């Protein structure tokens, strides 16, 4: 359990939430990996699993304090606060860095994934036939997902709800990138760019007392899409947490081996040396989103030549590994001080 007795403990949990939120926004990177490496993955799953019938009864009875305590509310609220802060700040910075320094940013992420694989696997001792099979299946699924072709955009509300359920897999299942899954489903721009921009514009309008957006049919449609997507995400988060909590209790070794496999497979998605392929219309012009940005269709991966740029990318990969190792050292020191 996270020790949240001091302001420093609470601040660091918010920072972990910021890390999770930033990771979830980037296609190919999983917020679940951050939770795993930072040492609060199982508590996160167990806390979400507490959102059940008992919790709802407490809520409807007006027992808000008991409800908050039952679901480990302090832990979840600080973590989600960090994710929200990240979504409107750090993730914007990441968008800029990926646009202008994509090779080096992806290199850091690639290094962090390698470091995460080392971190998770070094203490795993239960290697046997079943766990090796789970590792191979997890890796195969991770690799195959990275080479799938994306579908076309679909704003049907039932499909958007399904996207919400699937997209939170990156938070609950380390190695599965919810953002990349949304690219494959064709709805990354619709759900993580256009609808979020619509919410941002709406909040800005409300703050200055401008309610003219209520007559804007497109804005209302995007807000409806975002609401359904959010509802699907909440349902997915609670559902996945119940399933994962059960299998972690009863099949922990096989689950951990599968997670290691998923993360190994995700290396294909975050491979730094790739060329972005953008969506093109029938008349050979780029299709743009609501903000005039080109829409990513997929990536063409290649082996680099040995030059200054490649050596710099290798340096940033090593830096990514070092970040994870530094997190591990910090985690060990924190657990010792709490003990």
Short mmCIF file of C-alpha atoms in Angstrom, two decimals:
data_model
loop_
_atom_site.label_atom_id
_atom_site.label_comp_id
_atom_site.label_asym_id
_atom_site.label_seq_id
_atom_site.Cartn_x
_atom_site.Cartn_y
_atom_site.Cartn_z
CA UNK A 1 0.00 0.00 0.00
CA UNK A 2 1.18 3.52 -0.81
CA UNK A 3 2.17 5.47 2.31
CA UNK A 4 0.24 8.76 2.00
CA UNK A 5 0.85 10.28 5.41
CA UNK A 6 3.07 13.17 4.30
CA UNK A 7 2.72 15.90 1.67
CA UNK A 8 5.81 14.48 -0.09
CA UNK A 9 4.16 11.04 -0.42
CA UNK A 10 1.01 12.63 -1.88
CA UNK A 11 3.03 14.79 -4.27
CA UNK A 12 4.99 11.79 -5.57
CA UNK A 13 1.75 9.87 -6.16
CA UNK A 14 0.41 12.80 -8.23
CA UNK A 15 3.72 12.76 -10.17
CA UNK A 16 3.27 9.02 -10.79
CA UNK A 17 -0.22 9.83 -12.10
CA UNK A 18 1.30 12.45 -14.41
CA UNK A 19 3.73 9.78 -15.67
CA UNK A 20 0.87 7.34 -16.29
CA UNK A 21 -1.21 9.99 -18.07
CA UNK A 22 1.67 11.02 -20.32
CA UNK A 23 2.43 7.39 -21.20
CA UNK A 24 -1.23 6.64 -21.98
CA UNK A 25 -1.38 9.53 -24.47
CA UNK A 26 1.59 8.29 -26.55
CA UNK A 27 0.78 5.56 -29.12
CA UNK A 28 2.92 2.51 -28.29
CA UNK A 29 3.56 3.37 -24.64
CA UNK A 30 1.47 1.90 -21.82
CA UNK A 31 0.58 3.69 -18.59
CA UNK A 32 0.39 0.26 -16.97
CA UNK A 33 4.16 -0.11 -17.43
CA UNK A 34 4.67 3.10 -15.41
CA UNK A 35 2.44 1.67 -12.65
CA UNK A 36 4.36 -1.61 -12.72
CA UNK A 37 7.83 -0.05 -12.58
CA UNK A 38 6.81 2.57 -10.00
CA UNK A 39 5.58 -0.26 -7.77
CA UNK A 40 1.88 0.54 -7.37
CA UNK A 41 0.32 -1.64 -10.11
CA UNK A 42 -1.31 -4.24 -7.82
CA UNK A 43 -2.68 -1.57 -5.46
CA UNK A 44 -4.08 0.30 -8.48
CA UNK A 45 -5.88 -2.83 -9.76
CA UNK A 46 -7.13 -3.79 -6.27
CA UNK A 47 -8.43 -0.25 -5.64
CA UNK A 48 -10.33 -0.18 -8.96
CA UNK A 49 -11.70 -3.65 -8.15
CA UNK A 50 -13.29 -2.12 -5.03
CA UNK A 51 -15.68 -0.19 -7.28
CA UNK A 52 -18.32 -2.91 -6.96
CA UNK A 53 -21.85 -3.52 -5.62
CA UNK A 54 -20.83 -2.80 -2.03
CA UNK A 55 -19.29 0.54 -3.05
CA UNK A 56 -22.40 1.54 -5.02
CA UNK A 57 -24.65 0.69 -2.04
CA UNK A 58 -22.54 2.96 0.20
CA UNK A 59 -22.71 5.71 -2.43
CA UNK A 60 -26.51 5.54 -2.88
CA UNK A 61 -27.00 5.47 0.91
CA UNK A 62 -25.06 8.75 1.15
CA UNK A 63 -22.21 7.11 3.11
CA UNK A 64 -19.65 9.16 1.17
CA UNK A 65 -16.84 8.88 3.75
CA UNK A 66 -17.18 5.09 4.00
CA UNK A 67 -17.40 4.87 0.18
CA UNK A 68 -14.20 6.95 -0.15
CA UNK A 69 -12.36 4.76 2.37
CA UNK A 70 -13.68 1.51 0.88
CA UNK A 71 -12.39 2.24 -2.66
CA UNK A 72 -9.03 3.58 -1.38
CA UNK A 73 -10.23 7.02 -2.50
CA UNK A 74 -7.20 9.03 -1.41
CA UNK A 75 -4.89 6.85 -3.52
CA UNK A 76 -7.16 6.85 -6.60
CA UNK A 77 -8.04 10.56 -6.44
CA UNK A 78 -4.38 11.66 -6.23
CA UNK A 79 -3.42 9.28 -9.05
CA UNK A 80 -6.26 10.45 -11.32
CA UNK A 81 -5.49 14.08 -10.45
CA UNK A 82 -1.99 13.49 -11.83
CA UNK A 83 -3.44 11.92 -14.99
CA UNK A 84 -5.79 14.89 -15.55
CA UNK A 85 -2.94 17.39 -15.01
CA UNK A 86 -0.83 15.38 -17.46
CA UNK A 87 -3.56 15.28 -20.07
CA UNK A 88 -3.76 19.07 -20.31
CA UNK A 89 -0.05 19.86 -19.78
CA UNK A 90 2.68 17.21 -20.04
CA UNK A 91 0.93 15.38 -22.89
CA UNK A 92 0.81 18.68 -24.86
CA UNK A 93 4.58 19.01 -24.39
CA UNK A 94 4.99 15.40 -25.53
CA UNK A 95 2.94 16.12 -28.66
CA UNK A 96 5.34 18.99 -29.47
CA UNK A 97 8.47 16.92 -28.80
CA UNK A 98 7.23 13.97 -30.87
CA UNK A 99 6.43 16.33 -33.75
CA UNK A 100 9.85 18.05 -33.73
CA UNK A 101 12.22 15.46 -32.21
CA UNK A 102 10.39 12.21 -32.92
CA UNK A 103 13.50 10.00 -33.32
CA UNK A 104 14.98 10.99 -29.95
CA UNK A 105 11.65 10.87 -28.08
CA UNK A 106 10.89 7.39 -29.43
CA UNK A 107 14.47 6.37 -28.55
CA UNK A 108 13.89 7.38 -24.91
CA UNK A 109 10.61 5.42 -24.87
CA UNK A 110 12.33 2.42 -26.49
CA UNK A 111 14.98 2.51 -23.75
CA UNK A 112 12.32 2.82 -21.05
CA UNK A 113 10.52 -0.26 -22.39
CA UNK A 114 13.82 -2.22 -22.39
CA UNK A 115 14.47 -1.04 -18.83
CA UNK A 116 10.93 -2.07 -17.84
CA UNK A 117 11.42 -5.57 -19.27
CA UNK A 118 14.60 -5.92 -17.20
CA UNK A 119 12.91 -4.50 -14.09
CA UNK A 120 9.88 -6.82 -14.25
CA UNK A 121 11.71 -9.99 -15.32
CA UNK A 122 14.73 -9.81 -12.95
CA UNK A 123 12.70 -10.81 -9.88
CA UNK A 124 10.52 -13.33 -11.71
CA UNK A 125 11.75 -16.80 -10.75
CA UNK A 126 8.80 -19.06 -11.57
CA UNK A 127 9.92 -20.08 -15.07
CA UNK A 128 8.35 -23.36 -16.22
CA UNK A 129 6.54 -24.72 -19.29
CA UNK A 130 3.28 -22.80 -18.66
CA UNK A 131 4.99 -19.45 -17.99
CA UNK A 132 7.26 -19.85 -21.06
CA UNK A 133 4.16 -20.53 -23.20
CA UNK A 134 2.44 -17.45 -21.67
CA UNK A 135 5.56 -15.38 -22.44
CA UNK A 136 5.63 -16.53 -26.08
CA UNK A 137 1.86 -15.96 -26.58
CA UNK A 138 2.08 -12.49 -24.95
CA UNK A 139 5.05 -11.53 -27.16
CA UNK A 140 3.31 -12.83 -30.32
CA UNK A 141 0.14 -10.84 -29.56
CA UNK A 142 2.18 -7.68 -28.83
CA UNK A 143 4.20 -7.99 -32.07
CA UNK A 144 1.17 -8.84 -34.25
CA UNK A 145 -0.78 -5.82 -32.93
CA UNK A 146 2.09 -3.50 -33.91
CA UNK A 147 1.84 -4.57 -37.57
CA UNK A 148 -1.95 -4.43 -38.02
CA UNK A 149 -3.43 -1.92 -40.48
CA UNK A 150 -5.77 0.71 -38.96
CA UNK A 151 -9.51 0.78 -39.64
CA UNK A 152 -11.34 3.90 -40.85
CA UNK A 153 -12.86 6.43 -38.40
CA UNK A 154 -16.25 5.47 -36.99
CA UNK A 155 -18.29 7.85 -34.77
CA UNK A 156 -21.15 5.40 -34.12
CA UNK A 157 -21.83 5.84 -30.38
CA UNK A 158 -21.93 2.07 -29.71
CA UNK A 159 -18.53 1.67 -31.37
CA UNK A 160 -17.22 4.74 -29.46
CA UNK A 161 -18.37 3.08 -26.20
CA UNK A 162 -16.48 -0.08 -27.24
CA UNK A 163 -13.39 2.06 -28.01
CA UNK A 164 -13.59 3.46 -24.48
CA UNK A 165 -13.61 -0.04 -22.99
CA UNK A 166 -10.65 -1.17 -25.13
CA UNK A 167 -8.57 2.02 -24.80
CA UNK A 168 -8.15 1.69 -21.00
CA UNK A 169 -6.30 -1.60 -21.56
CA UNK A 170 -3.10 0.49 -21.57
CA UNK A 171 -3.76 1.59 -17.97
CA UNK A 172 -4.64 -1.84 -16.64
CA UNK A 173 -2.51 -4.10 -18.85
CA UNK A 174 1.20 -3.19 -19.07
CA UNK A 175 2.51 -3.48 -22.65
CA UNK A 176 -0.87 -2.80 -24.28
CA UNK A 177 -0.99 0.78 -25.55
CA UNK A 178 -4.56 2.12 -25.45
CA UNK A 179 -3.60 5.01 -27.76
CA UNK A 180 -2.13 2.64 -30.35
CA UNK A 181 -5.23 0.41 -30.13
CA UNK A 182 -7.32 3.53 -30.92
CA UNK A 183 -5.15 4.19 -34.00
CA UNK A 184 -5.85 0.61 -35.14
CA UNK A 185 -9.57 1.09 -34.50
CA UNK A 186 -9.40 4.29 -36.59
CA UNK A 187 -10.62 6.59 -33.80
CA UNK A 188 -7.44 8.05 -32.24
CA UNK A 189 -7.95 11.51 -33.76
CA UNK A 190 -11.71 11.53 -33.11
CA UNK A 191 -11.44 10.50 -29.43
CA UNK A 192 -8.07 11.82 -28.23
CA UNK A 193 -7.72 14.94 -30.39
CA UNK A 194 -10.99 16.31 -31.82
CA UNK A 195 -13.30 15.50 -28.88
CA UNK A 196 -10.74 16.69 -26.29
CA UNK A 197 -10.28 19.92 -28.26
CA UNK A 198 -14.08 20.35 -28.27
CA UNK A 199 -14.15 19.95 -24.47
CA UNK A 200 -11.25 22.41 -24.07
CA UNK A 201 -13.00 24.99 -26.29
CA UNK A 202 -16.29 24.48 -24.42
CA UNK A 203 -14.71 24.99 -20.99
CA UNK A 204 -12.96 28.13 -22.31
CA UNK A 205 -16.29 29.46 -23.64
CA UNK A 206 -18.11 28.78 -20.34
CA UNK A 207 -15.37 30.53 -18.32
CA UNK A 208 -15.87 33.74 -20.34
CA UNK A 209 -19.69 33.42 -20.18
CA UNK A 210 -20.12 32.48 -23.85
CA UNK A 211 -22.82 29.78 -24.27
CA UNK A 212 -23.24 30.14 -28.03
CA UNK A 213 -21.68 26.66 -28.44
CA UNK A 214 -25.08 25.16 -27.48
CA UNK A 215 -26.24 26.04 -31.01
CA UNK A 216 -23.12 24.49 -32.57
CA UNK A 217 -24.31 21.07 -33.82
CA UNK A 218 -20.75 19.79 -34.47
CA UNK A 219 -19.53 20.85 -30.99
CA UNK A 220 -22.50 19.15 -29.30
CA UNK A 221 -21.86 16.00 -31.37
CA UNK A 222 -18.20 15.91 -30.29
CA UNK A 223 -19.15 16.43 -26.63
CA UNK A 224 -21.63 13.57 -26.93
CA UNK A 225 -18.90 11.37 -28.46
CA UNK A 226 -16.49 12.29 -25.62
CA UNK A 227 -19.15 11.54 -22.96
CA UNK A 228 -19.87 8.08 -24.40
CA UNK A 229 -16.12 7.39 -24.76
CA UNK A 230 -15.55 8.43 -21.12
CA UNK A 231 -18.42 6.19 -19.96
CA UNK A 232 -16.94 3.27 -21.92
CA UNK A 233 -13.51 3.97 -20.37
CA UNK A 234 -14.96 3.90 -16.83
CA UNK A 235 -16.82 0.63 -17.55
CA UNK A 236 -13.67 -0.85 -19.08
CA UNK A 237 -11.47 0.29 -16.20
CA UNK A 238 -13.71 -1.29 -13.56
CA UNK A 239 -14.33 -4.47 -15.60
CA UNK A 240 -10.65 -5.04 -16.47
CA UNK A 241 -9.63 -4.42 -12.86
CA UNK A 242 -12.02 -7.13 -11.60
CA UNK A 243 -10.75 -9.64 -14.17
CA UNK A 244 -7.08 -8.78 -13.61
CA UNK A 245 -7.42 -8.84 -9.82
CA UNK A 246 -8.90 -12.35 -10.08
CA UNK A 247 -6.21 -13.73 -12.40
CA UNK A 248 -3.41 -12.05 -10.41
CA UNK A 249 -4.70 -13.84 -7.31
CA UNK A 250 -5.17 -17.25 -8.93
CA UNK A 251 -2.69 -17.29 -11.85
CA UNK A 252 -0.07 -14.74 -10.84
CA UNK A 253 2.97 -16.37 -12.50
CA UNK A 254 1.22 -16.96 -15.85
CA UNK A 255 -0.20 -13.40 -15.77
CA UNK A 256 3.21 -11.82 -15.04
CA UNK A 257 4.84 -13.92 -17.78
CA UNK A 258 2.13 -12.77 -20.24
CA UNK A 259 2.67 -9.13 -19.20
CA UNK A 260 6.44 -9.49 -19.79
CA UNK A 261 5.55 -10.89 -23.24
CA UNK A 262 3.17 -8.01 -24.01
CA UNK A 263 5.88 -5.49 -23.09
CA UNK A 264 8.50 -7.31 -25.23
CA UNK A 265 5.98 -7.29 -28.11
CA UNK A 266 5.38 -3.55 -27.67
CA UNK A 267 9.01 -2.87 -28.65
CA UNK A 268 7.81 -3.18 -32.25
CA UNK A 269 5.44 -0.24 -31.76
CA UNK A 270 8.03 2.04 -30.11
CA UNK A 271 10.91 1.14 -32.47
CA UNK A 272 12.49 4.61 -32.99
CA UNK A 273 13.55 4.21 -36.61
CA UNK A 274 10.27 4.54 -38.44
CA UNK A 275 8.65 6.78 -40.98
CA UNK A 276 5.14 8.02 -40.26
CA UNK A 277 2.58 7.23 -42.94
CA UNK A 278 -0.26 9.78 -43.06
CA UNK A 279 -3.77 9.30 -44.37
CA UNK A 280 -4.20 10.51 -47.96
CA UNK A 281 -7.44 11.28 -49.79
CA UNK A 282 -8.39 9.99 -53.25
CA UNK A 283 -6.88 13.11 -54.88
CA UNK A 284 -3.48 12.51 -53.15
CA UNK A 285 -3.76 15.28 -50.55
CA UNK A 286 -3.25 14.80 -46.80
CA UNK A 287 -6.41 14.32 -44.72
CA UNK A 288 -6.34 16.78 -41.78
CA UNK A 289 -7.99 16.69 -38.35
CA UNK A 290 -10.03 19.54 -36.83
CA UNK A 291 -6.85 21.47 -35.93
CA UNK A 292 -5.31 21.12 -39.39
CA UNK A 293 -2.85 18.36 -38.40
CA UNK A 294 -2.10 15.36 -40.61
CA UNK A 295 -3.70 12.09 -39.44
CA UNK A 296 -1.37 9.14 -38.72
CA UNK A 297 -2.31 5.95 -40.60
CA UNK A 298 0.61 3.70 -39.66
CA UNK A 299 4.43 3.50 -39.47
CA UNK A 300 7.08 2.13 -41.83
CA UNK A 301 9.93 0.67 -39.74
CA UNK A 302 13.50 0.40 -41.04
CA UNK A 303 17.06 -0.41 -39.92
CA UNK A 304 19.16 2.78 -39.62
CA UNK A 305 22.54 3.61 -41.12
CA UNK A 306 25.35 4.26 -38.64
CA UNK A 307 25.66 8.05 -38.50
CA UNK A 308 25.58 10.88 -35.92
CA UNK A 309 21.79 10.81 -35.72
CA UNK A 310 21.79 7.06 -35.03
CA UNK A 311 24.47 7.38 -32.33
CA UNK A 312 22.41 10.14 -30.68
CA UNK A 313 19.35 7.88 -30.80
CA UNK A 314 21.37 5.10 -29.10
CA UNK A 315 22.43 7.61 -26.43
CA UNK A 316 18.79 8.56 -25.78
CA UNK A 317 17.85 4.86 -25.63
CA UNK A 318 20.48 4.37 -22.90
CA UNK A 319 19.02 7.45 -21.18
CA UNK A 320 15.58 5.81 -21.25
CA UNK A 321 16.98 2.67 -19.62
CA UNK A 322 18.71 4.85 -16.99
CA UNK A 323 15.40 6.60 -16.16
CA UNK A 324 13.76 3.26 -15.32
CA UNK A 325 16.77 2.11 -13.26
CA UNK A 326 16.70 5.44 -11.39
CA UNK A 327 12.98 4.90 -10.65
CA UNK A 328 13.83 1.44 -9.32
CA UNK A 329 16.56 2.83 -7.02
CA UNK A 330 14.15 5.53 -5.80
CA UNK A 331 11.44 2.91 -5.20
CA UNK A 332 13.80 0.73 -3.18
CA UNK A 333 14.94 3.67 -1.04
CA UNK A 334 11.32 4.77 -0.45
CA UNK A 335 10.19 1.27 0.59
CA UNK A 336 13.18 0.97 2.97
CA UNK A 337 12.45 4.36 4.58
CA UNK A 338 8.76 3.43 5.04
CA UNK A 339 9.78 0.08 6.52
#
